[in-house]
Amino acid sequence: MSGNVDKRDRAGLFRDRLSQAMAEKAMTQSGLAREVGVDRSTVSQLLTGQGARLPNAQVVAECAAALGVSADWLLGLTERPERLADLLATSLTMTEAPRALIDETIFGWHQEAAGYKIRHVPATLPDMLKTRDMLRWEYEPQLGRTAEQAIGASEDRLGLMARSGSDYEIALPSHEIESFARAEGYYRDLPAAIRSAQIARLRDLYRQLYPALRIYVFDARRVFSAPVTIFGPLLAVLYLGRHYIAFRDSARVTGFSAHFDWLVREAELGARDFPTFLDDLARQNGL
C-alpha cells in the first residue's frame, strides 16, 4: 500500500484492521487493554474514534504484539499481517543435512515439486544417477550400514523422476566430471571399473530420459555456482555441507532461477552434446 495515504484514511484503516485482528484472535476490548497495559476506554477509543489521529507508536506496537500481527499491517503499510519474524520463519529455514544428499528431506522436496521443472547444481556428480558401487565408494566410509538405505533412497528418487512428470535440468562444472574420469582430487583412488560403469550408466540413463533430463556442462573458471536445487516456483535450496538453507519466498526463488538460467546460457556444452562429451571422456581416459 502506498505511503501517501490520507491521514484520515489511514486512521480508519487502523481501526478496521485492529477490529479484524481482535475478532480473529477472539480478544475482547478488556482483554486487549490488559495485554497492552491501558484502560478499556482507551481501546474503545482506538476502535470507535473519529478523525485522523493515530495512537502513539508504543500503543500500536503493543497492540500488534498482543494480536500476533505486524505493526506495519495495522497501520496500512503492508498487506501482509504476519510479523517479520514469522515471515522469515516460513520463507527461510535451515535444516541439518546428512553426509549424503539422498535423505528424506530432499526426497520430500522432490515429491512436493512433482510436475514442476527441477533445476540442480550438484555438489559432486548427481546422486540419483550414480551406480550402486559409486554410492558405496563415496558414502559407505561415513554412513556405514546405513549406506544401503541411502542407496535405496537414491534409486527411489530416480524412480520418482521417471514418473512424476517433472523435467530435470542439471548444470555440471566440467572440472567435476573430468576429475571423476581421471580419478583426481575428490575422486582420487576411485577404481577404473567403477568409473567406467558410472559413465556407462550416465550414458544409458541419459538416452532413456532425455529430454525430460537435460545436463549442461559449464566452465567454472568463467562462471560459478554453489550446490543448489530449485524446485519449480516453490523453493530453492542451498547445500552448505552440514545444512540446507531453503528459501520459499517468490523473489528469492526467482533469483535462483535466473542464476541457473545464466549457467545454462554460459554452458560450454548444451544438453544435446552431453552423450558425446561422455564418449570423449571415456575414450581419453581408457574407460
mmCIF file of C-alpha atoms in Angstrom:
data_model
loop_
_atom_site.group_PDB
_atom_site.id
_atom_site.type_symbol
_atom_site.label_atom_id
_atom_site.label_comp_id
_atom_site.label_asym_id
_atom_site.label_seq_id
_atom_site.Cartn_x
_atom_site.Cartn_y
_atom_site.Cartn_z
ATOM 1 C CA MET A 1 0.000 0.000 0.000
ATOM 2 C CA SER A 2 1.259 3.464 -0.883
ATOM 3 C CA GLY A 3 2.782 5.556 1.864
ATOM 4 C CA ASN A 4 0.931 8.640 0.514
ATOM 5 C CA VAL A 5 -2.375 7.718 2.119
ATOM 6 C CA ASP A 6 -4.512 10.460 3.629
ATOM 7 C CA LYS A 7 -4.150 10.511 7.419
ATOM 8 C CA ARG A 8 -7.902 10.152 7.884
ATOM 9 C CA ASP A 9 -7.966 7.097 5.617
ATOM 10 C CA ARG A 10 -5.006 5.553 7.435
ATOM 11 C CA ALA A 11 -6.667 6.094 10.808
ATOM 12 C CA GLY A 12 -9.818 4.437 9.519
ATOM 13 C CA LEU A 13 -7.811 1.522 8.154
ATOM 14 C CA PHE A 14 -6.078 1.140 11.512
ATOM 15 C CA ARG A 15 -9.451 0.897 13.276
ATOM 16 C CA ASP A 16 -10.726 -1.666 10.760
ATOM 17 C CA ARG A 17 -7.641 -3.835 10.997
ATOM 18 C CA LEU A 18 -7.496 -3.641 14.770
ATOM 19 C CA SER A 19 -11.105 -4.789 14.917
ATOM 20 C CA GLN A 20 -10.403 -7.585 12.404
ATOM 21 C CA ALA A 21 -7.360 -8.832 14.317
ATOM 22 C CA MET A 22 -9.284 -8.812 17.615
ATOM 23 C CA ALA A 23 -12.110 -10.811 16.047
ATOM 24 C CA GLU A 24 -9.714 -13.396 14.586
ATOM 25 C CA LYS A 25 -7.930 -13.653 17.925
ATOM 26 C CA ALA A 26 -11.286 -13.727 19.787
ATOM 27 C CA MET A 27 -9.954 -10.987 22.055
ATOM 28 C CA THR A 28 -12.268 -8.596 23.890
ATOM 29 C CA GLN A 29 -11.616 -4.921 24.486
ATOM 30 C CA SER A 30 -10.926 -5.678 28.142
ATOM 31 C CA GLY A 31 -8.514 -8.455 27.180
ATOM 32 C CA LEU A 32 -6.606 -6.244 24.773
ATOM 33 C CA ALA A 33 -6.494 -3.456 27.342
ATOM 34 C CA ARG A 34 -4.855 -5.837 29.844
ATOM 35 C CA GLU A 35 -2.328 -7.047 27.264
ATOM 36 C CA VAL A 36 -1.424 -3.535 26.174
ATOM 37 C CA GLY A 37 -1.485 -2.028 29.672
ATOM 38 C CA VAL A 38 -4.097 0.678 29.040
ATOM 39 C CA ASP A 39 -7.635 1.377 30.173
ATOM 40 C CA ARG A 40 -10.535 -0.305 28.425
ATOM 41 C CA SER A 41 -11.779 3.145 27.440
ATOM 42 C CA THR A 42 -8.524 3.673 25.508
ATOM 43 C CA VAL A 43 -9.126 0.534 23.443
ATOM 44 C CA SER A 44 -12.712 1.612 22.853
ATOM 45 C CA GLN A 45 -11.433 4.940 21.575
ATOM 46 C CA LEU A 46 -8.990 3.171 19.264
ATOM 47 C CA LEU A 47 -11.869 1.215 17.747
ATOM 48 C CA THR A 48 -14.545 3.884 17.531
ATOM 49 C CA GLY A 49 -12.686 7.183 17.414
ATOM 50 C CA GLN A 50 -13.162 9.613 14.575
ATOM 51 C CA GLY A 51 -10.775 11.801 12.645
ATOM 52 C CA ALA A 52 -7.217 11.350 11.501
ATOM 53 C CA ARG A 53 -5.476 10.815 14.827
ATOM 54 C CA LEU A 54 -3.478 7.623 15.230
ATOM 55 C CA PRO A 55 -2.299 6.160 18.563
ATOM 56 C CA ASN A 56 1.332 6.590 19.524
ATOM 57 C CA ALA A 57 3.951 4.090 18.332
ATOM 58 C CA GLN A 58 4.153 2.303 21.686
ATOM 59 C CA VAL A 59 0.425 1.534 21.717
ATOM 60 C CA VAL A 60 0.483 0.374 18.096
ATOM 61 C CA ALA A 61 3.453 -1.922 18.811
ATOM 62 C CA GLU A 62 1.817 -3.379 21.946
ATOM 63 C CA CYS A 63 -1.455 -3.996 20.102
ATOM 64 C CA ALA A 64 0.413 -5.728 17.271
ATOM 65 C CA ALA A 65 2.347 -7.934 19.698
ATOM 66 C CA ALA A 66 -0.798 -8.867 21.644
ATOM 67 C CA LEU A 67 -2.686 -9.784 18.469
ATOM 68 C CA GLY A 68 0.176 -11.570 16.707
ATOM 69 C CA VAL A 69 0.262 -9.251 13.696
ATOM 70 C CA SER A 70 2.730 -6.700 12.402
ATOM 71 C CA ALA A 71 2.509 -3.027 13.347
ATOM 72 C CA ASP A 72 3.036 -2.167 9.663
ATOM 73 C CA TRP A 73 -0.086 -4.122 8.765
ATOM 74 C CA LEU A 74 -2.182 -2.370 11.426
ATOM 75 C CA LEU A 75 -1.018 0.975 10.035
ATOM 76 C CA GLY A 76 -1.730 0.026 6.429
ATOM 77 C CA LEU A 77 1.928 -0.038 5.388
ATOM 78 C CA THR A 78 1.759 -3.640 4.147
ATOM 79 C CA GLU A 79 -0.870 -6.112 3.048
ATOM 80 C CA ARG A 80 0.805 -8.969 4.965
ATOM 81 C CA PRO A 81 -0.450 -9.280 8.553
ATOM 82 C CA GLU A 82 2.375 -11.594 9.623
ATOM 83 C CA ARG A 83 5.164 -10.228 11.756
ATOM 84 C CA LEU A 84 8.586 -10.045 10.110
ATOM 85 C CA ALA A 85 9.972 -12.834 12.295
ATOM 86 C CA ASP A 86 7.070 -15.092 11.310
ATOM 87 C CA LEU A 87 7.524 -14.254 7.627
ATOM 88 C CA LEU A 88 11.222 -15.092 7.845
ATOM 89 C CA ALA A 89 10.491 -18.330 9.689
ATOM 90 C CA THR A 90 8.210 -19.530 6.902
ATOM 91 C CA SER A 91 10.220 -18.189 3.964
ATOM 92 C CA LEU A 92 13.710 -19.262 5.102
ATOM 93 C CA THR A 93 14.596 -22.420 7.004
ATOM 94 C CA MET A 94 17.858 -24.147 7.884
ATOM 95 C CA THR A 95 17.797 -27.903 8.375
ATOM 96 C CA GLU A 96 20.544 -30.367 9.143
ATOM 97 C CA ALA A 97 21.940 -32.273 6.168
ATOM 98 C CA PRO A 98 23.383 -35.772 6.355
ATOM 99 C CA ARG A 99 26.616 -36.707 4.588
ATOM 100 C CA ALA A 100 24.725 -37.892 1.508
ATOM 101 C CA LEU A 101 22.322 -35.748 -0.471
ATOM 102 C CA ILE A 102 19.862 -38.637 -0.666
ATOM 103 C CA ASP A 103 17.905 -38.213 2.559
ATOM 104 C CA GLU A 104 14.205 -37.927 3.362
ATOM 105 C CA THR A 105 14.215 -34.123 3.395
ATOM 106 C CA ILE A 106 15.468 -33.878 -0.182
ATOM 107 C CA PHE A 107 13.132 -36.678 -1.288
ATOM 108 C CA GLY A 108 10.185 -34.835 0.263
ATOM 109 C CA TRP A 109 11.072 -31.664 -1.632
ATOM 110 C CA HIS A 110 11.157 -33.649 -4.870
ATOM 111 C CA GLN A 111 7.721 -35.093 -4.132
ATOM 112 C CA GLU A 112 6.341 -31.642 -3.328
ATOM 113 C CA ALA A 113 7.602 -30.310 -6.654
ATOM 114 C CA ALA A 114 6.242 -33.178 -8.779
ATOM 115 C CA GLY A 115 5.166 -31.807 -12.147
ATOM 116 C CA TYR A 116 7.382 -28.726 -11.926
ATOM 117 C CA LYS A 117 10.771 -28.249 -13.556
ATOM 118 C CA ILE A 118 13.565 -29.041 -11.109
ATOM 119 C CA ARG A 119 16.968 -27.425 -11.648
ATOM 120 C CA HIS A 120 20.037 -28.743 -9.916
ATOM 121 C CA VAL A 121 23.717 -27.895 -9.488
ATOM 122 C CA PRO A 122 25.109 -30.927 -7.605
ATOM 123 C CA ALA A 123 27.933 -30.944 -5.093
ATOM 124 C CA THR A 124 29.575 -33.882 -6.910
ATOM 125 C CA LEU A 125 28.000 -35.990 -9.646
ATOM 126 C CA PRO A 126 24.173 -36.160 -9.421
ATOM 127 C CA ASP A 127 23.440 -38.736 -6.706
ATOM 128 C CA MET A 128 20.329 -40.186 -8.302
ATOM 129 C CA LEU A 129 22.327 -41.016 -11.458
ATOM 130 C CA LYS A 130 25.130 -42.879 -9.670
ATOM 131 C CA THR A 131 25.727 -46.623 -9.727
ATOM 132 C CA ARG A 132 25.438 -48.614 -6.504
ATOM 133 C CA ASP A 133 29.203 -49.194 -6.492
ATOM 134 C CA MET A 134 29.821 -45.472 -6.888
ATOM 135 C CA LEU A 135 27.493 -44.647 -3.993
ATOM 136 C CA ARG A 136 29.152 -47.269 -1.790
ATOM 137 C CA TRP A 137 32.635 -45.926 -2.554
ATOM 138 C CA GLU A 138 31.531 -42.381 -1.839
ATOM 139 C CA TYR A 139 29.296 -42.773 1.212
ATOM 140 C CA GLU A 140 29.988 -46.089 2.938
ATOM 141 C CA PRO A 141 33.039 -44.787 4.883
ATOM 142 C CA GLN A 142 30.796 -42.174 6.553
ATOM 143 C CA LEU A 143 27.427 -43.923 6.615
ATOM 144 C CA GLY A 144 28.465 -47.484 7.374
ATOM 145 C CA ARG A 145 25.489 -49.844 7.389
ATOM 146 C CA THR A 146 23.056 -47.064 6.550
ATOM 147 C CA ALA A 147 24.730 -46.681 3.150
ATOM 148 C CA GLU A 148 22.343 -49.284 1.722
ATOM 149 C CA GLN A 149 19.385 -47.205 2.892
ATOM 150 C CA ALA A 150 20.884 -44.159 1.216
ATOM 151 C CA ILE A 151 21.371 -46.133 -1.986
ATOM 152 C CA GLY A 152 17.733 -47.208 -1.873
ATOM 153 C CA ALA A 153 16.636 -43.607 -1.369
ATOM 154 C CA SER A 154 18.691 -42.536 -4.384
ATOM 155 C CA GLU A 155 17.016 -45.168 -6.552
ATOM 156 C CA ASP A 156 13.606 -44.130 -5.218
ATOM 157 C CA ARG A 157 14.279 -40.560 -6.281
ATOM 158 C CA LEU A 158 15.269 -41.679 -9.764
ATOM 159 C CA GLY A 159 12.037 -43.656 -9.958
ATOM 160 C CA LEU A 160 10.079 -40.608 -8.808
ATOM 161 C CA MET A 161 11.732 -38.546 -11.509
ATOM 162 C CA ALA A 162 10.695 -41.012 -14.193
ATOM 163 C CA ARG A 163 7.021 -40.970 -13.197
ATOM 164 C CA SER A 164 6.456 -37.502 -11.716
ATOM 165 C CA GLY A 165 6.177 -35.538 -14.934
ATOM 166 C CA SER A 166 8.934 -33.179 -13.809
ATOM 167 C CA ASP A 167 11.668 -32.015 -16.149
ATOM 168 C CA TYR A 168 15.138 -32.121 -14.605
ATOM 169 C CA GLU A 169 17.872 -29.733 -15.682
ATOM 170 C CA ILE A 170 21.338 -30.274 -14.241
ATOM 171 C CA ALA A 171 24.243 -27.843 -14.602
ATOM 172 C CA LEU A 172 27.555 -29.587 -14.026
ATOM 173 C CA PRO A 173 31.005 -27.934 -13.898
ATOM 174 C CA SER A 174 33.326 -29.516 -16.433
ATOM 175 C CA HIS A 175 36.171 -29.935 -13.919
ATOM 176 C CA GLU A 176 33.923 -32.135 -11.731
ATOM 177 C CA ILE A 177 33.256 -34.813 -14.304
ATOM 178 C CA GLU A 178 36.763 -34.551 -15.771
ATOM 179 C CA SER A 179 38.290 -35.088 -12.312
ATOM 180 C CA PHE A 180 35.976 -38.062 -11.873
ATOM 181 C CA ALA A 181 37.059 -39.616 -15.180
ATOM 182 C CA ARG A 182 40.752 -39.149 -14.290
ATOM 183 C CA ALA A 183 40.370 -40.228 -10.628
ATOM 184 C CA GLU A 184 41.782 -36.911 -9.451
ATOM 185 C CA GLY A 185 41.067 -34.713 -6.433
ATOM 186 C CA TYR A 186 37.851 -35.777 -4.691
ATOM 187 C CA TYR A 187 37.807 -38.953 -6.812
ATOM 188 C CA ARG A 188 41.372 -39.990 -6.077
ATOM 189 C CA ASP A 189 41.785 -43.792 -5.852
ATOM 190 C CA LEU A 190 38.355 -44.428 -7.418
ATOM 191 C CA PRO A 191 38.853 -47.727 -9.309
ATOM 192 C CA ALA A 192 38.706 -47.616 -13.109
ATOM 193 C CA ALA A 193 35.989 -50.284 -13.191
ATOM 194 C CA ILE A 194 33.664 -48.092 -11.099
ATOM 195 C CA ARG A 195 34.419 -45.045 -13.247
ATOM 196 C CA SER A 196 33.775 -46.974 -16.454
ATOM 197 C CA ALA A 197 30.484 -48.382 -15.177
ATOM 198 C CA GLN A 198 29.421 -44.949 -13.945
ATOM 199 C CA ILE A 199 29.992 -43.315 -17.324
ATOM 200 C CA ALA A 200 28.081 -46.150 -18.991
ATOM 201 C CA ARG A 201 25.183 -45.644 -16.561
ATOM 202 C CA LEU A 202 25.138 -41.897 -17.193
ATOM 203 C CA ARG A 203 25.089 -42.538 -20.931
ATOM 204 C CA ASP A 204 22.303 -45.137 -20.712
ATOM 205 C CA LEU A 205 20.080 -43.131 -18.337
ATOM 206 C CA TYR A 206 20.523 -40.016 -20.417
ATOM 207 C CA ARG A 207 19.397 -41.806 -23.554
ATOM 208 C CA GLN A 208 16.367 -43.193 -21.721
ATOM 209 C CA LEU A 209 15.292 -39.973 -20.031
ATOM 210 C CA TYR A 210 16.256 -37.186 -22.453
ATOM 211 C CA PRO A 211 14.660 -34.641 -22.969
ATOM 212 C CA ALA A 212 12.977 -34.889 -19.537
ATOM 213 C CA LEU A 213 16.549 -34.962 -18.192
ATOM 214 C CA ARG A 214 18.934 -32.381 -19.597
ATOM 215 C CA ILE A 215 22.533 -31.898 -18.453
ATOM 216 C CA TYR A 216 24.598 -28.823 -19.279
ATOM 217 C CA VAL A 217 28.350 -28.561 -18.717
ATOM 218 C CA PHE A 218 29.855 -25.183 -17.772
ATOM 219 C CA ASP A 219 33.395 -23.917 -17.205
ATOM 220 C CA ALA A 220 33.746 -22.925 -13.539
ATOM 221 C CA ARG A 221 36.670 -20.651 -14.415
ATOM 222 C CA ARG A 222 34.170 -18.442 -16.248
ATOM 223 C CA VAL A 223 31.002 -18.921 -14.209
ATOM 224 C CA PHE A 224 30.496 -20.389 -10.760
ATOM 225 C CA SER A 225 27.712 -21.855 -8.679
ATOM 226 C CA ALA A 226 27.398 -23.271 -5.200
ATOM 227 C CA PRO A 227 25.391 -26.520 -4.947
ATOM 228 C CA VAL A 228 21.742 -25.537 -5.286
ATOM 229 C CA THR A 229 18.406 -27.049 -6.284
ATOM 230 C CA ILE A 230 15.408 -25.040 -7.476
ATOM 231 C CA PHE A 231 12.110 -26.880 -7.091
ATOM 232 C CA GLY A 232 9.907 -25.145 -9.652
ATOM 233 C CA PRO A 233 8.380 -21.937 -8.240
ATOM 234 C CA LEU A 234 8.095 -23.459 -4.748
ATOM 235 C CA LEU A 235 11.519 -23.221 -3.164
ATOM 236 C CA ALA A 236 15.251 -23.011 -3.735
ATOM 237 C CA VAL A 237 17.707 -24.931 -1.551
ATOM 238 C CA LEU A 238 21.394 -24.192 -0.991
ATOM 239 C CA TYR A 239 23.597 -27.036 0.242
ATOM 240 C CA LEU A 240 26.249 -25.936 2.741
ATOM 241 C CA GLY A 241 27.606 -29.344 3.750
ATOM 242 C CA ARG A 242 26.123 -29.765 7.209
ATOM 243 C CA HIS A 243 22.921 -27.869 6.467
ATOM 244 C CA TYR A 244 20.418 -26.965 3.789
ATOM 245 C CA ILE A 245 19.128 -23.396 3.566
ATOM 246 C CA ALA A 246 15.687 -23.401 1.953
ATOM 247 C CA PHE A 247 14.079 -20.246 0.554
ATOM 248 C CA ARG A 248 10.344 -20.166 -0.143
ATOM 249 C CA ASP A 249 9.655 -16.509 -0.899
ATOM 250 C CA SER A 250 8.963 -15.976 -4.588
ATOM 251 C CA ALA A 251 11.535 -13.195 -5.052
ATOM 252 C CA ARG A 252 14.392 -15.420 -3.834
ATOM 253 C CA VAL A 253 13.230 -18.441 -5.838
ATOM 254 C CA THR A 254 13.011 -16.267 -8.956
ATOM 255 C CA GLY A 255 16.534 -15.005 -8.263
ATOM 256 C CA PHE A 256 17.928 -18.538 -8.019
ATOM 257 C CA SER A 257 16.092 -19.494 -11.223
ATOM 258 C CA ALA A 258 17.708 -16.543 -13.017
ATOM 259 C CA HIS A 259 21.094 -17.710 -11.704
ATOM 260 C CA PHE A 260 20.514 -21.183 -13.146
ATOM 261 C CA ASP A 261 19.373 -19.719 -16.478
ATOM 262 C CA TRP A 262 22.666 -17.818 -16.558
ATOM 263 C CA LEU A 263 24.621 -21.060 -16.059
ATOM 264 C CA VAL A 264 22.747 -22.647 -18.959
ATOM 265 C CA ARG A 265 23.343 -19.666 -21.253
ATOM 266 C CA GLU A 266 27.060 -19.724 -20.434
ATOM 267 C CA ALA A 267 27.415 -23.510 -20.664
ATOM 268 C CA GLU A 268 30.218 -24.864 -22.843
ATOM 269 C CA LEU A 269 28.094 -27.858 -23.809
ATOM 270 C CA GLY A 270 24.358 -27.899 -24.413
ATOM 271 C CA ALA A 271 22.088 -30.745 -23.380
ATOM 272 C CA ARG A 272 22.296 -32.429 -26.808
ATOM 273 C CA ASP A 273 26.082 -32.622 -26.576
ATOM 274 C CA PHE A 274 26.313 -34.419 -23.228
ATOM 275 C CA PRO A 275 26.418 -38.034 -24.595
ATOM 276 C CA THR A 276 29.267 -37.105 -26.954
ATOM 277 C CA PHE A 277 31.095 -35.470 -24.052
ATOM 278 C CA LEU A 278 30.798 -38.713 -22.073
ATOM 279 C CA ASP A 279 32.091 -40.788 -25.003
ATOM 280 C CA ASP A 280 35.084 -38.481 -25.363
ATOM 281 C CA LEU A 281 35.857 -38.685 -21.625
ATOM 282 C CA ALA A 282 35.688 -42.480 -21.693
ATOM 283 C CA ARG A 283 37.978 -42.720 -24.708
ATOM 284 C CA GLN A 284 40.524 -40.192 -23.399
ATOM 285 C CA ASN A 285 40.786 -41.963 -20.040
ATOM 286 C CA GLY A 286 40.685 -45.568 -21.228
ATOM 287 C CA LEU A 287 37.230 -46.218 -19.782
#
